[in-house]
Coordinates of C-alpha atoms in Angstrom, one line a residue:
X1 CA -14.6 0.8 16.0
X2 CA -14.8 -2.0 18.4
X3 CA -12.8 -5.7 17.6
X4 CA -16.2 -7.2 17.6
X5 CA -17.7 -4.4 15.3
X6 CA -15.2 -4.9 13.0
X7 CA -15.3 -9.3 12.8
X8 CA -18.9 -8.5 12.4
X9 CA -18.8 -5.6 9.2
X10 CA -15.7 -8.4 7.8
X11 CA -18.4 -11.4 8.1
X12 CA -21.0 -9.3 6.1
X13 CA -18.6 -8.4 3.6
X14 CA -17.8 -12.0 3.4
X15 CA -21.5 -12.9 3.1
X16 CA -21.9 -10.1 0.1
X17 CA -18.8 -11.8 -1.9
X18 CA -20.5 -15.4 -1.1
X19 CA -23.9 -14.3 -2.5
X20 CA -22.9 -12.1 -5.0
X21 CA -20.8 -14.9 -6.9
X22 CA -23.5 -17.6 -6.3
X23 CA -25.4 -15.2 -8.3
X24 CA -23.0 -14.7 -10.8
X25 CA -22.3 -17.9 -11.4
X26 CA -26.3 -19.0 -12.0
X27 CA -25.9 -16.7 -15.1
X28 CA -24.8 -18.7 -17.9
X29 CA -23.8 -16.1 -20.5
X30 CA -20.8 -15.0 -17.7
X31 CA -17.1 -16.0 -18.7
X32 CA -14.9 -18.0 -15.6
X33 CA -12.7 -14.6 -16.7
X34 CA -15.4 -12.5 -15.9
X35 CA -16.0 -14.1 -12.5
X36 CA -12.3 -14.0 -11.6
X37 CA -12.6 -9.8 -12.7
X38 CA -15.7 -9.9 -10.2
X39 CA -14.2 -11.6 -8.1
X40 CA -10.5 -8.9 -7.8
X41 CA -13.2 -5.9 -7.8
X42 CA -14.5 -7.3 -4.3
X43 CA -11.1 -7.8 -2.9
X44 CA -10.2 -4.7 -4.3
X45 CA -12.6 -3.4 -2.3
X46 CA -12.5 -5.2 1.1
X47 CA -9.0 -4.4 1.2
X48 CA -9.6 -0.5 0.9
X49 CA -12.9 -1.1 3.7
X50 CA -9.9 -3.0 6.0
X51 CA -7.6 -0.5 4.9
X52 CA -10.0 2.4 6.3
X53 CA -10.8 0.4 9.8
X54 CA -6.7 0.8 10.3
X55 CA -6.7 4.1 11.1
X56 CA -5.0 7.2 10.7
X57 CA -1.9 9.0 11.0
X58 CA -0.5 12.8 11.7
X59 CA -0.9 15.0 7.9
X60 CA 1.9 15.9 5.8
X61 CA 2.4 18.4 3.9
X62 CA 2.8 17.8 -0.2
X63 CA 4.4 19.1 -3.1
X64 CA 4.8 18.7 -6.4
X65 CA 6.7 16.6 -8.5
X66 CA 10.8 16.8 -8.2
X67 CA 10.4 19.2 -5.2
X68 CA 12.3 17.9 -1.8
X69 CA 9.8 16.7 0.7
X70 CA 10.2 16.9 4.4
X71 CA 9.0 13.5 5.7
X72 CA 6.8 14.0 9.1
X73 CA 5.2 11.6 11.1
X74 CA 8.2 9.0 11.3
X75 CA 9.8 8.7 14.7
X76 CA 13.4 10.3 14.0
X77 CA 14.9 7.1 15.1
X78 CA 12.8 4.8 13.1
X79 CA 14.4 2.3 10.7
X80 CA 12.5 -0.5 8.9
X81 CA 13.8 -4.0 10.3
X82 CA 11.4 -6.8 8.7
X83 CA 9.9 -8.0 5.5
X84 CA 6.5 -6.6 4.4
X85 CA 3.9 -7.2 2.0
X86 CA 0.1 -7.6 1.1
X87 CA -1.4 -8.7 4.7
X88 CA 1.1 -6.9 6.8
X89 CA -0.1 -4.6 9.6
X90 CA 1.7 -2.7 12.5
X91 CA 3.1 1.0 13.0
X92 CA 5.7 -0.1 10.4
X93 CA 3.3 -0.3 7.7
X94 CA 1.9 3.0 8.6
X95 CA 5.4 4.6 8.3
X96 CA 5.7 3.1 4.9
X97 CA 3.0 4.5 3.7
X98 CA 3.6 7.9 5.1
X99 CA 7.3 7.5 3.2
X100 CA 5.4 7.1 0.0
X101 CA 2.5 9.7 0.2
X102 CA 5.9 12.0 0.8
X103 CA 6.7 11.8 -3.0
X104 CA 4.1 12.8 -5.3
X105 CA 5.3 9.6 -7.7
X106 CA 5.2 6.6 -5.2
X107 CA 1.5 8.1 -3.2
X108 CA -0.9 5.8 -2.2
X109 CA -4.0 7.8 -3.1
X110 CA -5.2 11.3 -3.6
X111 CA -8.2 11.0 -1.0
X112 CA -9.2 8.5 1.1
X113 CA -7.8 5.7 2.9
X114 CA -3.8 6.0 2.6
X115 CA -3.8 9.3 1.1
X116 CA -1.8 11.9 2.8
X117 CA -3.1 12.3 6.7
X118 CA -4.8 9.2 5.8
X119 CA -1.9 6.5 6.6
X120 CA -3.6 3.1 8.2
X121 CA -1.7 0.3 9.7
X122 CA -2.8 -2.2 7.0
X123 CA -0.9 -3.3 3.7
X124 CA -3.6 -3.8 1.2
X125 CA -3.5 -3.8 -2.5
X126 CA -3.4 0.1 -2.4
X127 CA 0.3 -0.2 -0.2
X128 CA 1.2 -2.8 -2.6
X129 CA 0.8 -0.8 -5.9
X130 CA 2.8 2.4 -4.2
X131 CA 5.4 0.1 -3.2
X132 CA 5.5 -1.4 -7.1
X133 CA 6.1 2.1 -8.3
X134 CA 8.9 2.9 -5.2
X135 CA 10.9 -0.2 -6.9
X136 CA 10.3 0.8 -9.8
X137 CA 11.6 4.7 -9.6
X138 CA 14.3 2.9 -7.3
X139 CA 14.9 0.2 -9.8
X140 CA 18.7 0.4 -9.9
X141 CA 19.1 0.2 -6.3
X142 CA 16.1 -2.6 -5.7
X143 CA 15.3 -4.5 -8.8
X144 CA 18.6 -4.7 -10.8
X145 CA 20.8 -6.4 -8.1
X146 CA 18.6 -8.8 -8.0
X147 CA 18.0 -9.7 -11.6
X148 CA 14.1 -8.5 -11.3
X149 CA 13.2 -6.2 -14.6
X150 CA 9.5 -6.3 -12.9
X151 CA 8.4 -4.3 -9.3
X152 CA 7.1 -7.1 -7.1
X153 CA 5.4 -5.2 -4.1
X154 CA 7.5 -7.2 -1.5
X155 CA 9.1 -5.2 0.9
X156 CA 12.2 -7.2 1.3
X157 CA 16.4 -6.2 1.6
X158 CA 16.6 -4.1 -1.0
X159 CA 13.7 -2.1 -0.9
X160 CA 14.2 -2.0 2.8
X161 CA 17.3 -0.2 2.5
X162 CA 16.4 1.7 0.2
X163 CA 13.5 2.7 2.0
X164 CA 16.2 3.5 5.1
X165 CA 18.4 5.0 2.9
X166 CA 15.8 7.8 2.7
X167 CA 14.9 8.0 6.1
X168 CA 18.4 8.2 6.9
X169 CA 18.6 11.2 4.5
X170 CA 15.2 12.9 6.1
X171 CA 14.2 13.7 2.7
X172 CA 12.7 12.1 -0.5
X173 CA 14.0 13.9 -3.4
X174 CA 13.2 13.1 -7.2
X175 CA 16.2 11.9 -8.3
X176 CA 17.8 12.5 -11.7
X177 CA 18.9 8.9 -12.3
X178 CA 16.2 6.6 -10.7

């Protein structure tokens, strides 16, 4: 898909959350609360349409739950060097969620845009919620040191090496003492 293609399919989206809130906001009986609801849905799902116009990446190949999982698809000298998060795009992004979709517990999705052999270049809210339950199964190593009881879905320091730590290993295990 072209770059003008793609400003054009964004600028209708943006025209269908523009006239779809105008309408929602001539009917009286709806709730600011239920406009904001509204209002996440259609980010929700602009970022999985952005997330599909990023591409795709080589398949991996999955298995269950505490298995070891080969990671493939990540240059063997790859190591992540900068600071991610909701927004983000590059080949970087792409290797994170390849990382991710290579434990059943951190995966992206099941089917469709980020799912295994689905990988895109584009940190939308899907990347973000994977990354929430990384820290989280990681929460020793990435939350903890930094006094955070709650997974942020930045990809900063400690989640970066963590996230190199693994690499580094060529694995992603299921630990017995996240």
């Amino acid at each position: 898909m072209n770059t003008l293609t793609k400003k054009i399919f964004v600028g209708f989206m943006a025209l269908s959350l523009c006239l779809t809130l105008g309408v929602g906001m001539a009917l009286a009986e709806e709730t600011e609360e239920d406009l904001r609801s509204e209002i996440d849905e259609l980010a929700g799902r602009l970022d999985t349409i952005l997330e599909l116009l990023g591409g795709d990446a080589d398949t991996d190949d999955t298995k269950e739950a505490g298995e070891t999982v080969q990671v493939t698809g990540i240059p063997e000298t790859f190591a992540f060097t900068r600071n991610l998060s909701t927004g983000s795009r590059g080949d970087d992004v792409k290797y994170l969620q390849i990382l991710l979709n290579a434990d059943p517990d951190t995966r992206l999705a099941e089917t469709g845009a980020g799912s295994p052999g689905n990988e895109t270049s584009y940190f939308g809210s899907i990347t973000d919620s994977a990354v929430r339950k990384f820290q989280t199964k990681y929460a020793s190593e990435v939350l903890t040191p930094l006094n955070l009881t709650t997974a942020t879905g930045y990809v900063g320091t400690r989640t970066i090496a963590k996230l190199n730590s693994l690499l580094g290993d060529g694995v992603v295990a299921d630990p017995d003492d996240p």
